[in-house]
Structures are given as structure tokens and as C-alpha cells.
Short mmCIF file of C-alpha atoms in Angstrom, two decimals:
data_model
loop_
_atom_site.label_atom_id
_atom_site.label_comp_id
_atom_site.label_asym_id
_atom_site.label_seq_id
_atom_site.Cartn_x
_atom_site.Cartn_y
_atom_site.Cartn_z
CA UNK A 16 13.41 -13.03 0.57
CA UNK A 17 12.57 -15.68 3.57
CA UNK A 18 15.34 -17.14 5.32
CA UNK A 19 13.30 -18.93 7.65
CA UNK A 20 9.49 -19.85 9.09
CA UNK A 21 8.76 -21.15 12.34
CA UNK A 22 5.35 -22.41 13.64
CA UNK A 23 4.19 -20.43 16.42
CA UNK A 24 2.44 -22.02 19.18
CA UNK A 25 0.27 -20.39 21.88
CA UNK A 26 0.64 -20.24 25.96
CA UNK A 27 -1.94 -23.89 25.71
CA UNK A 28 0.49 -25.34 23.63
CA UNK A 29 -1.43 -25.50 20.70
CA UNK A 30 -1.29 -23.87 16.85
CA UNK A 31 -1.81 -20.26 17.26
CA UNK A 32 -2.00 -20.16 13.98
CA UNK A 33 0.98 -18.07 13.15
CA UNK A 34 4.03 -18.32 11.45
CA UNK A 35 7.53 -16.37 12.37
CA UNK A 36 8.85 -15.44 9.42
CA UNK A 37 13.06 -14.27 9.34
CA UNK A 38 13.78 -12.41 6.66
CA UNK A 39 17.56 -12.55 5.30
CA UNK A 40 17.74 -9.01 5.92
CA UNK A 41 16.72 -9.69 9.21
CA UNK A 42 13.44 -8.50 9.14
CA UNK A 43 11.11 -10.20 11.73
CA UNK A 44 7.78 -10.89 10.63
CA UNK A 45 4.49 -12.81 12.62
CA UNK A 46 2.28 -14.42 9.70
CA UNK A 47 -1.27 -15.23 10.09
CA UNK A 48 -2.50 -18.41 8.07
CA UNK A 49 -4.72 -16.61 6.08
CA UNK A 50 -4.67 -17.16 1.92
CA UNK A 51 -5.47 -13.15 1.42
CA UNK A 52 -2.26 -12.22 3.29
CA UNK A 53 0.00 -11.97 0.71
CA UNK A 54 2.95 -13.10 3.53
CA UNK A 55 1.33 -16.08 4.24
CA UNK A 56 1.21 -16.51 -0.08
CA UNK A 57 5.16 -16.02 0.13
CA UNK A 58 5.49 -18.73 2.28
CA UNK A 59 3.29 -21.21 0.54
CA UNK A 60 5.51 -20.52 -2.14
CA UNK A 61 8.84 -20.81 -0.25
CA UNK A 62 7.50 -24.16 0.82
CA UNK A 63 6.43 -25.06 -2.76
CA UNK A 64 10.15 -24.08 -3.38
CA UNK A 65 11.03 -27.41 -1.46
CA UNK A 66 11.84 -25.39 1.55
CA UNK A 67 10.57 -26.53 5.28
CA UNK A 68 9.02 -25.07 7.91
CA UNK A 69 10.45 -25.29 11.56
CA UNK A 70 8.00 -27.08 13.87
CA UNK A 71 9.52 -27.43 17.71
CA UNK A 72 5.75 -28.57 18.38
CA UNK A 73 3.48 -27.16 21.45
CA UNK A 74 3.68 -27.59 24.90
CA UNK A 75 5.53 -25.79 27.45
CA UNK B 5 -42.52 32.01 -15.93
CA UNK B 6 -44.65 30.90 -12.97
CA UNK B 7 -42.60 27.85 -10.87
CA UNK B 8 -45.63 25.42 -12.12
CA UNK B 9 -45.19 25.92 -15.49
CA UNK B 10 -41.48 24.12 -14.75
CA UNK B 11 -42.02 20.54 -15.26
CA UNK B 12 -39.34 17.91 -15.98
CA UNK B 13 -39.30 17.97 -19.60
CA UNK B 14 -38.69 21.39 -19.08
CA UNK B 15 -34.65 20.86 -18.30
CA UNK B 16 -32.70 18.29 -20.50
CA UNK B 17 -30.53 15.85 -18.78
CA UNK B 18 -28.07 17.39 -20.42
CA UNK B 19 -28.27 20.62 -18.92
CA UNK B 20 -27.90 18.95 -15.23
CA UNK B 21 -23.95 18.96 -14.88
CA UNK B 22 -22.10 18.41 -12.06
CA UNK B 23 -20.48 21.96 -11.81
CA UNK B 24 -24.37 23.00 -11.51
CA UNK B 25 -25.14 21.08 -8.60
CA UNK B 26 -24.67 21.81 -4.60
CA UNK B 27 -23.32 18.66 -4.10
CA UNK B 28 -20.74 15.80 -5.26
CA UNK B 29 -22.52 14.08 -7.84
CA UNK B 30 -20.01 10.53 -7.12
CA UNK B 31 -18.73 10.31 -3.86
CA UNK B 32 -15.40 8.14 -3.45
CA UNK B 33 -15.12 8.25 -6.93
CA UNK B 34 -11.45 7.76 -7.19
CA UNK B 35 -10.33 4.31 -7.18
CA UNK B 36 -7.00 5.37 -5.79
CA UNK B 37 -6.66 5.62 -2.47
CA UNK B 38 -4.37 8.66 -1.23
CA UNK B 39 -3.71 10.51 -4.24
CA UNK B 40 -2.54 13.49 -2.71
CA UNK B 41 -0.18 11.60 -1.06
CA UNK B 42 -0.99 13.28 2.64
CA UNK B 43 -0.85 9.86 4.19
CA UNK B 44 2.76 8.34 5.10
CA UNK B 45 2.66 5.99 7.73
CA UNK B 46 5.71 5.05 7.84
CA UNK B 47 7.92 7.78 7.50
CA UNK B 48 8.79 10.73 5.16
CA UNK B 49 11.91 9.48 3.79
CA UNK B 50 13.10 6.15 3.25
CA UNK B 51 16.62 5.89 1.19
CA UNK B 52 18.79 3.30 -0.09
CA UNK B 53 16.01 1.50 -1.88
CA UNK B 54 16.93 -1.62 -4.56
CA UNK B 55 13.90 -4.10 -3.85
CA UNK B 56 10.05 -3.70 -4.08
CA UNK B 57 7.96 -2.82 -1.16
CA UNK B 58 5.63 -0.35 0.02
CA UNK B 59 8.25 2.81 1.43
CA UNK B 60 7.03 6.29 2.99
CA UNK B 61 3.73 7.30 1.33
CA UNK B 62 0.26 4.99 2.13
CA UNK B 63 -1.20 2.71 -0.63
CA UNK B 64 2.07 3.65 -3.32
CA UNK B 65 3.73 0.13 -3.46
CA UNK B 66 7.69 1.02 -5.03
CA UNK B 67 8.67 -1.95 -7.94
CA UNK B 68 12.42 -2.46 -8.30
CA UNK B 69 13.91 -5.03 -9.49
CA UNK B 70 17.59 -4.31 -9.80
CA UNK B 71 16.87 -1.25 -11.54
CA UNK B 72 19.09 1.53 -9.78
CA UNK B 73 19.14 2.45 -6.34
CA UNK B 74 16.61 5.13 -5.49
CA UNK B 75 15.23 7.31 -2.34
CA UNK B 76 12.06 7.89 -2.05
CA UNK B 77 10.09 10.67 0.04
CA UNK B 78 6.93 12.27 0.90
CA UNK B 79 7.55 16.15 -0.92
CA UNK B 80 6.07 19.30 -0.51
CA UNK B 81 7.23 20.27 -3.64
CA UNK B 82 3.21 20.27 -5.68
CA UNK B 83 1.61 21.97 -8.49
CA UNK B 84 0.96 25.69 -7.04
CA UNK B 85 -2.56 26.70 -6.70
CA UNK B 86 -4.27 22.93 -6.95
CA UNK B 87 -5.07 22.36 -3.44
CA UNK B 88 -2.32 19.91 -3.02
CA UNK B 89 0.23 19.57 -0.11
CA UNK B 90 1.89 16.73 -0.59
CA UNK B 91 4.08 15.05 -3.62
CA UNK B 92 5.72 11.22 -3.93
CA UNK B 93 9.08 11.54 -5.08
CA UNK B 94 11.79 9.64 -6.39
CA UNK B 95 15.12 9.82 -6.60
CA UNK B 96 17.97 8.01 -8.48
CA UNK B 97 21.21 8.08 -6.16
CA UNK B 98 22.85 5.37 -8.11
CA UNK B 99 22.19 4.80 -11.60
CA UNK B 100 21.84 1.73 -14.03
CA UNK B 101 21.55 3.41 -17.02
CA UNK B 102 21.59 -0.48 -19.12
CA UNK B 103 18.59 -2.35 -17.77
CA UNK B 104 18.96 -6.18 -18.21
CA UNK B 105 15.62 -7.70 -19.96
CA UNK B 106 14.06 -8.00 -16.58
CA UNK B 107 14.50 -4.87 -15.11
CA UNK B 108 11.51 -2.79 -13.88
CA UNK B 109 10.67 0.62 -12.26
CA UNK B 110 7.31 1.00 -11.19
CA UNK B 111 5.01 3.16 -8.98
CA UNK B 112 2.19 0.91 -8.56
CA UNK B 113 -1.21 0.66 -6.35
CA UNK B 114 -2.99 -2.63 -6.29
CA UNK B 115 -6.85 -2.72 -5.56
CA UNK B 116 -9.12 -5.50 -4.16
CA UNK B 117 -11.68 -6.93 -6.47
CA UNK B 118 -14.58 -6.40 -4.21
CA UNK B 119 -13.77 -2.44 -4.33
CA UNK B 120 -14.13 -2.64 -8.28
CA UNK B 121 -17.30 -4.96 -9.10
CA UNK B 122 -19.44 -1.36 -9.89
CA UNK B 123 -16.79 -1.11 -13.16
CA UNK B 124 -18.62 -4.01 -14.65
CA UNK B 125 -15.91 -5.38 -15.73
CA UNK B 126 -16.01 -8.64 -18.04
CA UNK B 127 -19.64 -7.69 -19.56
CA UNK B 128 -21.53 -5.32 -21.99
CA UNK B 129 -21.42 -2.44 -20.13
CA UNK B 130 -17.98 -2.51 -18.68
CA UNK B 131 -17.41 0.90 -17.81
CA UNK B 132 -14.05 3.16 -19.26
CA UNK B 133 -11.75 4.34 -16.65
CA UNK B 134 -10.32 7.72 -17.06
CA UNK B 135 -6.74 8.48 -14.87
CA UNK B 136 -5.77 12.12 -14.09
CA UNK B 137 -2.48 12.79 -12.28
CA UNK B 138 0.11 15.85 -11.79
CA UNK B 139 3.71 15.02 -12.60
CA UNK B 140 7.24 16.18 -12.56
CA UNK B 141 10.55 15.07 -13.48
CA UNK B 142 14.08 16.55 -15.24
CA UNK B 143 13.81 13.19 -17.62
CA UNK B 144 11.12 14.35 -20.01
CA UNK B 145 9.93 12.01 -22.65
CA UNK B 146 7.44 9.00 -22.94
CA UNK B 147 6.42 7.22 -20.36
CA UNK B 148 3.78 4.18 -19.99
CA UNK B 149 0.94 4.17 -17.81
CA UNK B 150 -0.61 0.26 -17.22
CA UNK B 151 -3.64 -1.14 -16.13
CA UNK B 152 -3.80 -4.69 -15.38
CA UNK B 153 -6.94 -7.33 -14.67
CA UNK B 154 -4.43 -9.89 -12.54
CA UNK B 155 -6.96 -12.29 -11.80
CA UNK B 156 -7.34 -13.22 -16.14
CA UNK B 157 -3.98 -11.75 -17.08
CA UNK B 158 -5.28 -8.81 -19.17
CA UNK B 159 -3.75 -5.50 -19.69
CA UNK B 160 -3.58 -2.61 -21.39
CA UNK B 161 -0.96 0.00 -21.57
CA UNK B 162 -1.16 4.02 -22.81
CA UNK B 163 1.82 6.84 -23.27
CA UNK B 164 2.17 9.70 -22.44
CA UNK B 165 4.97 12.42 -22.30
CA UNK B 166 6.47 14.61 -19.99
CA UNK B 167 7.00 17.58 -22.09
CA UNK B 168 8.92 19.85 -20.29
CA UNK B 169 11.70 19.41 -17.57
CA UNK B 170 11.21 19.85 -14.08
CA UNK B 171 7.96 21.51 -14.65
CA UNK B 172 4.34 19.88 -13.14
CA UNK B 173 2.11 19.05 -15.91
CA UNK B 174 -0.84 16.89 -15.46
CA UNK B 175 -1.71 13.89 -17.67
CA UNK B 176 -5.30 13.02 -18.39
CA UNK B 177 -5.60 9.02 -19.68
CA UNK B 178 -8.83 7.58 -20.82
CA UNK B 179 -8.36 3.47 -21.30
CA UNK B 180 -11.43 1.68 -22.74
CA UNK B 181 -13.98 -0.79 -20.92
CA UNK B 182 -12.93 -4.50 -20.70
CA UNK B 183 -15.63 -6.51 -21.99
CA UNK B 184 -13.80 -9.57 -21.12
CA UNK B 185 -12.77 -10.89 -18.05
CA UNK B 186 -15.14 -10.25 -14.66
CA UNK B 187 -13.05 -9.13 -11.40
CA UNK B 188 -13.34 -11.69 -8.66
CA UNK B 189 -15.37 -10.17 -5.91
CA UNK B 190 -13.16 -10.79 -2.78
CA UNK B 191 -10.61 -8.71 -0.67
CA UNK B 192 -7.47 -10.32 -3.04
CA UNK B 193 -5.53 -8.32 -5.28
CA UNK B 194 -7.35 -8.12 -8.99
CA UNK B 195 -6.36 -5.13 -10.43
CA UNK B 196 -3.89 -2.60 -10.73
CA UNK B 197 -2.22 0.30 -12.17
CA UNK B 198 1.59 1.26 -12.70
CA UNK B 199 3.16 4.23 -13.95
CA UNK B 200 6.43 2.76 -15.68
CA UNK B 201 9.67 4.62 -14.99
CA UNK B 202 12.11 2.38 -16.34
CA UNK B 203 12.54 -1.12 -17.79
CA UNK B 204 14.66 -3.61 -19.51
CA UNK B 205 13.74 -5.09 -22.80
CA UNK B 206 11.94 -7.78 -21.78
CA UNK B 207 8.58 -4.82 -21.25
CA UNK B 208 9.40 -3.07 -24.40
CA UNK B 209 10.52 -5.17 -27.27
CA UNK B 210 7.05 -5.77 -28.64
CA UNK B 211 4.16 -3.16 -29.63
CA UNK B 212 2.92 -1.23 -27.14
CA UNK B 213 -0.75 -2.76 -26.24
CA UNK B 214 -3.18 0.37 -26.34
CA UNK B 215 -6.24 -1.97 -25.88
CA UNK B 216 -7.36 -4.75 -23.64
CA UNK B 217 -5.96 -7.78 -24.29
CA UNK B 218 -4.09 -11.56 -22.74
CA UNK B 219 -0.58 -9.66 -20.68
CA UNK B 220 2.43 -10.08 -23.66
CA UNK B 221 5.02 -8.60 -21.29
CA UNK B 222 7.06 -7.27 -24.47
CA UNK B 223 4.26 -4.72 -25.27
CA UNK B 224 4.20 -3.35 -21.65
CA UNK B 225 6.43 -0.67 -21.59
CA UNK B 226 7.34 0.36 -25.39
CA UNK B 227 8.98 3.20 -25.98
CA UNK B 228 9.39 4.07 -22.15
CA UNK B 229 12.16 6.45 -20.69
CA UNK B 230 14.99 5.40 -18.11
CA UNK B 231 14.58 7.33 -15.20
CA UNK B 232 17.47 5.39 -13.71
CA UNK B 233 19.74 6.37 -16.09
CA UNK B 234 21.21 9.37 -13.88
CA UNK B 235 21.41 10.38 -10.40
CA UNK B 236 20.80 13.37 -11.92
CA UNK B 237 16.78 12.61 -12.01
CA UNK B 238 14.08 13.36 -9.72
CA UNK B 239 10.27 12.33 -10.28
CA UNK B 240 7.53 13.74 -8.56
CA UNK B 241 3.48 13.33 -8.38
CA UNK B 242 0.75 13.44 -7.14
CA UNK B 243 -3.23 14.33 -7.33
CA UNK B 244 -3.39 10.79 -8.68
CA UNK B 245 -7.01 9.82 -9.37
CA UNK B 246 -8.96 7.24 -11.27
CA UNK B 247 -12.64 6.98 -12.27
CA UNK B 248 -14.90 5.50 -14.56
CA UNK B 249 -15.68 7.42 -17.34
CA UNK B 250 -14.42 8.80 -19.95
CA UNK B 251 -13.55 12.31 -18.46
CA UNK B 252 -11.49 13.53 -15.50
CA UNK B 253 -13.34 15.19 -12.57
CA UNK B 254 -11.76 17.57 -10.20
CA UNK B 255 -9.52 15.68 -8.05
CA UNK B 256 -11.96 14.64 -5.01
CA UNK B 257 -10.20 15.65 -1.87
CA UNK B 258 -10.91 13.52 1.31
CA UNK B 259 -10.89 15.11 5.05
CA UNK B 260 -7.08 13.75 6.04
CA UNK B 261 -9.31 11.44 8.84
CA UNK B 262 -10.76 10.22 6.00
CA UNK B 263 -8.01 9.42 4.02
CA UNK B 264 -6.51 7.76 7.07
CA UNK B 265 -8.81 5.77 7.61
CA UNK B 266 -9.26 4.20 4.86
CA UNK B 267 -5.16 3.85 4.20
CA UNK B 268 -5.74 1.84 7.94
CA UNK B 269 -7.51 -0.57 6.40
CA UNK B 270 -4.08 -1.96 4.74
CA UNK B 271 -1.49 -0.61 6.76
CA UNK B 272 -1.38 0.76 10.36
CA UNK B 273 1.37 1.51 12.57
CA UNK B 274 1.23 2.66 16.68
CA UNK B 275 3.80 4.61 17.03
CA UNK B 276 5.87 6.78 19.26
CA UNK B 277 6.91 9.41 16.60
CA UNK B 278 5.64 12.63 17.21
CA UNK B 279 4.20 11.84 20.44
CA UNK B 280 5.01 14.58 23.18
CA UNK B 281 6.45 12.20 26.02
CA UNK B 282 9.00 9.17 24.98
CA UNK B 283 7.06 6.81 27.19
CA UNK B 284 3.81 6.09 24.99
CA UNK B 285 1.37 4.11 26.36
CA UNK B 286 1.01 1.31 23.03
CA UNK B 287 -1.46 -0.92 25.04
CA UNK B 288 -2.89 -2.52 27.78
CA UNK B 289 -2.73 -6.23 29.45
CA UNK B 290 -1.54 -8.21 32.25
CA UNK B 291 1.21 -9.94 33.60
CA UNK B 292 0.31 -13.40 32.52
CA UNK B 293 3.56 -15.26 33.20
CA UNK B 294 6.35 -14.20 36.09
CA UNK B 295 8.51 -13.35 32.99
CA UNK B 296 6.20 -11.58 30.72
CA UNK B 297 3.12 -9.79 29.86
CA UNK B 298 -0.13 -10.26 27.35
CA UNK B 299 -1.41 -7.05 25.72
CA UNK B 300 -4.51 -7.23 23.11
CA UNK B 301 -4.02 -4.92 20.45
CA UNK B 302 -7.70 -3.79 18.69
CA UNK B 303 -7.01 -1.91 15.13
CA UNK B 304 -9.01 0.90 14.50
CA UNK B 305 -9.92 0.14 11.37
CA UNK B 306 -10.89 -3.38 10.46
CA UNK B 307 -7.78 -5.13 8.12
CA UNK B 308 -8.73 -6.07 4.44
CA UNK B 309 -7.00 -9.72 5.76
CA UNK B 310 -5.21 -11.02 8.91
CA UNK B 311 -2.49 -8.80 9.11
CA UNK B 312 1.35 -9.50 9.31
CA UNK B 313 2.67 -7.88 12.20
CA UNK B 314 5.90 -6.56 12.92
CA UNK B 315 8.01 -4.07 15.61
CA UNK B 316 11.16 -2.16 16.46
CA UNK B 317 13.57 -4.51 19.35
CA UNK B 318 12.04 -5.86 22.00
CA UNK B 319 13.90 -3.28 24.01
CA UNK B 320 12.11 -0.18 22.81
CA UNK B 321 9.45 -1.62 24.77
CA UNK B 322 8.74 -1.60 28.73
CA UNK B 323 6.12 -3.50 30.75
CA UNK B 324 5.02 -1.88 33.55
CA UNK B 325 3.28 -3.57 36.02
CA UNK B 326 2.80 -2.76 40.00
CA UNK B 327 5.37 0.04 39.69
CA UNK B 328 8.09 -1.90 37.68
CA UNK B 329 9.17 -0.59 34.96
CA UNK B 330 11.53 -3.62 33.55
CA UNK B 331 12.25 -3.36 29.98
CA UNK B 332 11.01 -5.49 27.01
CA UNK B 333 13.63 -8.87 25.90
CA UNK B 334 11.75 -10.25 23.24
CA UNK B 335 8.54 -9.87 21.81
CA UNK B 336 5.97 -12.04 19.77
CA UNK B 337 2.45 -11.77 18.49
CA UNK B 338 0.29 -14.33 17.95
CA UNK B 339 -3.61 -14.57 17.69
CA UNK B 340 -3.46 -12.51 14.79
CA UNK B 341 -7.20 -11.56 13.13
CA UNK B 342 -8.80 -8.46 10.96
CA UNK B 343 -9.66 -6.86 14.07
CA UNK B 344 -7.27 -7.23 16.89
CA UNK B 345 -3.91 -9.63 17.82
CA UNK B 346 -2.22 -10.87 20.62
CA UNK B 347 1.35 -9.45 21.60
CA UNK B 348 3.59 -11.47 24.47
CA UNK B 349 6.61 -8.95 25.39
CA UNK B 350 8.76 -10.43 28.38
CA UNK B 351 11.42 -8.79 30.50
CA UNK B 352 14.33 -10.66 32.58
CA UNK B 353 13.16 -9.64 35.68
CA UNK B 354 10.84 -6.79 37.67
CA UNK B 355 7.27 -8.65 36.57
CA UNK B 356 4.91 -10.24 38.88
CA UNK B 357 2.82 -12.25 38.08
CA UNK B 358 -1.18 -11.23 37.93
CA UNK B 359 -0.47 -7.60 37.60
CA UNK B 360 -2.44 -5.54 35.34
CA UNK B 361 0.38 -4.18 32.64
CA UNK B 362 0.37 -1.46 30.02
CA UNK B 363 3.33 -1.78 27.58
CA UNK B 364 5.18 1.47 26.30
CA UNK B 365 7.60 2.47 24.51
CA UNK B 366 11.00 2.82 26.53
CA UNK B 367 12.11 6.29 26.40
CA UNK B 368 12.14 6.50 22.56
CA UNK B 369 9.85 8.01 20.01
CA UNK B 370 11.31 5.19 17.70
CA UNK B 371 9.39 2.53 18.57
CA UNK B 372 6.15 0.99 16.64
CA UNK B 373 4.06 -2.06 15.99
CA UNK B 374 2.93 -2.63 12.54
CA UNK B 375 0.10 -4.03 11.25
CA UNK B 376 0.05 -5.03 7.44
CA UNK B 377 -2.45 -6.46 5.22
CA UNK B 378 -1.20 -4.87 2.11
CA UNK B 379 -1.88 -6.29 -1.27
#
């Protein structure tokens, strides 16, 4: 079960594409966005769930 | 008889069997990947379990859902005299021996639809599939073994029954072609296969659906056994292999590289277990920040998707650099494709900036990176 996603952003400050995912076990997870990974599916449907996504945006 | 009197119509098809010829008629014929369980990843024994995830043994994804508690390891308890090493087996440490409606126990391995397109699923010569498979247990009785098309919702389910306790017996299943329904032909899950052990009535309270048809969950699991019902049972198998056809083959044995390999594609883990020093070189990189270092990670096999990655604490790493040695404070991956990733690990102090780096693990065999594109 997710607890919580983060947006991960690169050393440019930009998307890296990847998602931090805490599990409430504890469990650490990095997520690509890709539709086959069946992560990333949880999460689409953790958001569909109403739940949000942390987003601290790029930049150093 | 003189060698050109031999001609073709001289030998029937029928005469040409496979147990005649040199070589192996069908080649990675088993749609299962590591039947004889050699390949465990992750670890031999993993206990406590009361969720669904994939646990010890490559490729065997473990369904619970509240149905006991249950410990499952890689065994070399096996059927003597087969050629196997290796078993999967379960076992109940607490029991639930009165499933709610939901409940489920399952073995289960899931299969991309690209893998299956020569089945022909979905048309006029969709082929039969024919599952062989060793098995143990001390709870004998009927038990369900499920195919499922997940991409139109089809299914169909066939018993069998484990005759005699604690004794390896092995099941041959033969389920009809699907003429309905094609596979999509991509890297997502669209079919699979469990082997029921348990479930609440919500899987059995129908008729038990012996041929292809829309998923009624009722008719799933009629008529199968609890093997949660006891701490008293164990459940073992393995030399798990399914083909087209309508008969069972020898169980095809692949070279363990092989097998590997091929397990890598959905699951691989660097790892300090087993190595023969505690400081394991994991990868190389260089100190791109004063506080930290960048290390590429290349798979060695290519990932069915963009993995998810994951590692032990930050501090079962190191990053040496110039002849530092500080240890690891967090770590974070990022750049994350089929065929390599990006992993940031930085330290509190001891890193200088622009030195080349190689991260290791920090005097443990404990520590790993995983990469997972399971289905």
C-alpha cells in the first residue's frame, strides 16, 4: 500500500522522470513513468483514488 | 535395402517422434519461466508472509490476501531421480482455517503477451496448452489449477487431486484452445496461471468453469482445499512446465545461466551475498557534487519495462573516491530506463569533488540494489 509519491527531479532541475514512492511499511521505492511498470500503474491508481502527488518543483 | 531405395514416402510422419530424434524438437517450449525453481534472487527464505508479492524463488509471484500467514522457501526437498534440485515451498505458520468470501491463496506466474502470440490465441487454430508439474503437500485433496486471458477477462479452471500425503506426485493438465479472445502483443501482463491453495467463497460458490469462458469469479476455485487451515501443512513443487499441445514433454531443463538470464529480464538484484570480501565493488562513477557521487548502473539483461528500483540503507553503501572511504547517507536513483539507471549516493563528508568514485558495499554482504520490472 502507498503512503506517499514524490516527484523526483534531476541535478538540472528538471523532471527526471521518476517518482519516490514510500510505502507504509516503509519500503522505499524509485518509479519510472512508464505505463508497463506495474508501480507506476499503482500510482496512477492511488492518484485516481483522489490522492496527490508531492511536487517541491526543480531547481537547486 | 540399398540407401536409394529410401525415399520420403518411405517413413510416415508418424513414425518421426521426438524420442527418435538427436535433438530438441521445441526449444523454450515451456511457457514458464524457472520451473525447477533453481533461480532465487532474492533469498532462500522469506517468512512472516500475509500480503502478495513476489518472495524467494524467480518468476513465482505469492497471492495472499488475508489468507493465513505463511513462509515461503526455496527447498531441496524434490521428486528423487527427476533431475530436479530445487522445490518452492510453503508453509502455514498461522492458520485461518474460515476464509472470508475474498480470501485467496495462490502460486501464480504472469506472462507478457508478446511471449504468447505463437498460441494463436483468439482464432481457429488456437493451440491447447498442456501443464505438467511435481507436487507435494500433507493436505491431500482437490485442488484448482487456473488459466486466465487478463487482457478479455477469460478463464478457465481444471482439478486435480493430491492423492496421497506428503508424497510427490506429478499432475499432467491439458486445457483446451481459446478460440476467442487474441493476446495483445506487448510486454504487459495478458495471461496467467495459478495453482489455487485456498479461498473464500467468493472463488467457489458457483460451478467450477472447465472451459473457456467471460471470468465468473464464483466458478474459480470450486471444490478447492484449505491449505491454510493448519500450521500443520507444508506444500511443495516444482518441475512446473507449460506447452502447447495436448501432451506433456519431458520437463526441458535450461543451463542455470540460462535460466538466469532470462529470470533478469524481470528481476535483478547486485548484491553482496555470497561475495568473498564485504566490500563489493556495486559500480562505478564520479564525485559529481562535494557531497555526493553519480554511479551508472547498466543491467545485464535488458528489463521487460523501466524498472522500479530499490536498496538496503544508504549506509550499507561507501563512496570511495581519492582514498576516502566516507560512508553512504542517503541514496536515490533517478534516470531510470530498460537498460541502465542513474544512482546519486552522498556521504556527510570525505568526497571531493571531480574524483572518479566506485560505490561498495560497506563491510556487509547485506547490501543490494534491485531492479524490478515484474508483472
Amino acid at each position: 500500500m502507498i503512503n506517499t509519491v514524490e516527484k523526483i527531479y534531476n541535478e538540472y532541475g528538471t523532471s527526471s522522470g521518476t517518482f519516490k514512492v514510500t510505502k507504509q511499511d516503509g519500503t522505499i521505492l524509485w518509479v519510472p513513468n512508464d505505463e508497463a511498470n506495474t508501480d507506476y500503474q499503482a500510482i496512477q491508481e492511488w492518484i485516481a483514488a483522489g490522492n496527490t502527488v508531492i511536487d517541491n518543483g526543480g531547481g537547486e | 535395402m540399398a540407401i536409394s531405395k529410401v525415399t520420403t514416402a518411405s517413413i510416415t510422419d508418424a513414425d518421426i517422434t521426438t524420442a527418435k530424434l538427436a535433438y530438441d524438437a521445441a526449444p523454450f517450449r515451456n511457457i514458464f519461466i524457472n520451473g525447477d525453481m533453481s533461480i532465487a534472487q532474492r533469498g532462500t527464505s522469506q517468512a512472516s508472509i500475509t500480503s502478495t508479492n513476489y518472495y524467494t524463488i524467480d518468476r513465482f509471484r505469492f497471492v495472499d490476501s488475508s489468507l493465513g500467514t505463511f513462509t515461503m522457501s526455496q527447498d531441496t526437498d524434490v521428486p528423487t531421480g527427476q533431475g530436479f534440485a530445487k522445490s518452492l515451498k510453503v508453509d502455514c505458520t498461522t492458520a485461518n482455517a474460515s476464509p472470508s468470501g475474498s480470501n485467496v491463496l495462490q502460486i501464480q506466474q504472469r506472462f507478457e503477451g508478446q511471449m504468447l502470440q505463437y498460441l494463436k490465441k483468439g482464432t481457429a487454430n488456437a493451440q491447447s496448452l498442456t501443464a505438467s508439474f511435481w507436487i507435494k503437500s500433507n493436505k491431500t485433496g482437490t485442488y484448482i489449477c487456473e488459466l486466465r486471458d487478463i487482457d478479455n477477462s477469460r478463464s478457465i479452471s481444471k482439478s486435480y487431486t493430491i492423492n496421497a500425503s506428503n508424497t510427490w506426485e506429478k499432475k499432467t493438465i491439458t486445457f483446451a484452445g481459446d478460440t476467442t479472445g487474441t493476446l495483445d502483443n506487448d510486454n504487459k501482463v495478458s495471461f496467467d496461471i495459478q495453482f489455487w491453495l485456498g479461498s473464500g467463497t467468493n472463488y467457489t460458490s458457483g460451478t467450477l468453469q472447465t472451459s473457456w469462458d467471460s471470468t465468473v469469479n464464483a466458478n474459480r476455485a470450486v471444490g478447492q482445499v484449505n491449505l491454510a487451515d493448519s500450521t500443520a501443512n507444508d506444500f511443495w513443487i516444482t518441475g512446473v512446465q507449460l506447452e502447447a499441445g495436448t501432451t506433456a514433454s519431458d520437463f526441458e531443463f535450461l543451463p542455470y545461466d540460462v535460466n538466469l538470464r532470462r529470470c533478469m529480464r524481470y528481476f535483478e538484484r547486485t548484491t553482496a551475498v555470497g561475495a568473498s570480501d564485504n566490500y563489493v565493488n556495486f559500480a562505478s562513477g564520479l564525485a559529481q557534487y562535494s557531497s555526493g557521487c553519480v554511479y551508472c548502473f547498466l543491467w545485464k539483461v535488458t528489463k521487460r519495462a523501466n524498472p522500479s528500483m530499490s536498496a538496503t540503507a544508504a549506509s550499507t553503501f561507501l563512496n570511495e573516491n581519492g582514498g576516502s572511504f566516507p560512508a553512504g547517507t542517503s541514496i536515490s536513483f533517478s534516470q531510470i530506463n530498460k537498460t541502465s539507471a542513474q544512482c546519486d549516493v552522498f556521504s556527510s563528508s570525505g568526497i571531493t569533488q571531480g574524483n572518479g568514485a566506485i560505490l561498495k558495499s560497506n563491510g556487509t554482504f547485506d547490501a543490494y540494489i534491485d531492479a524490478s520490472s515484474e508483472l
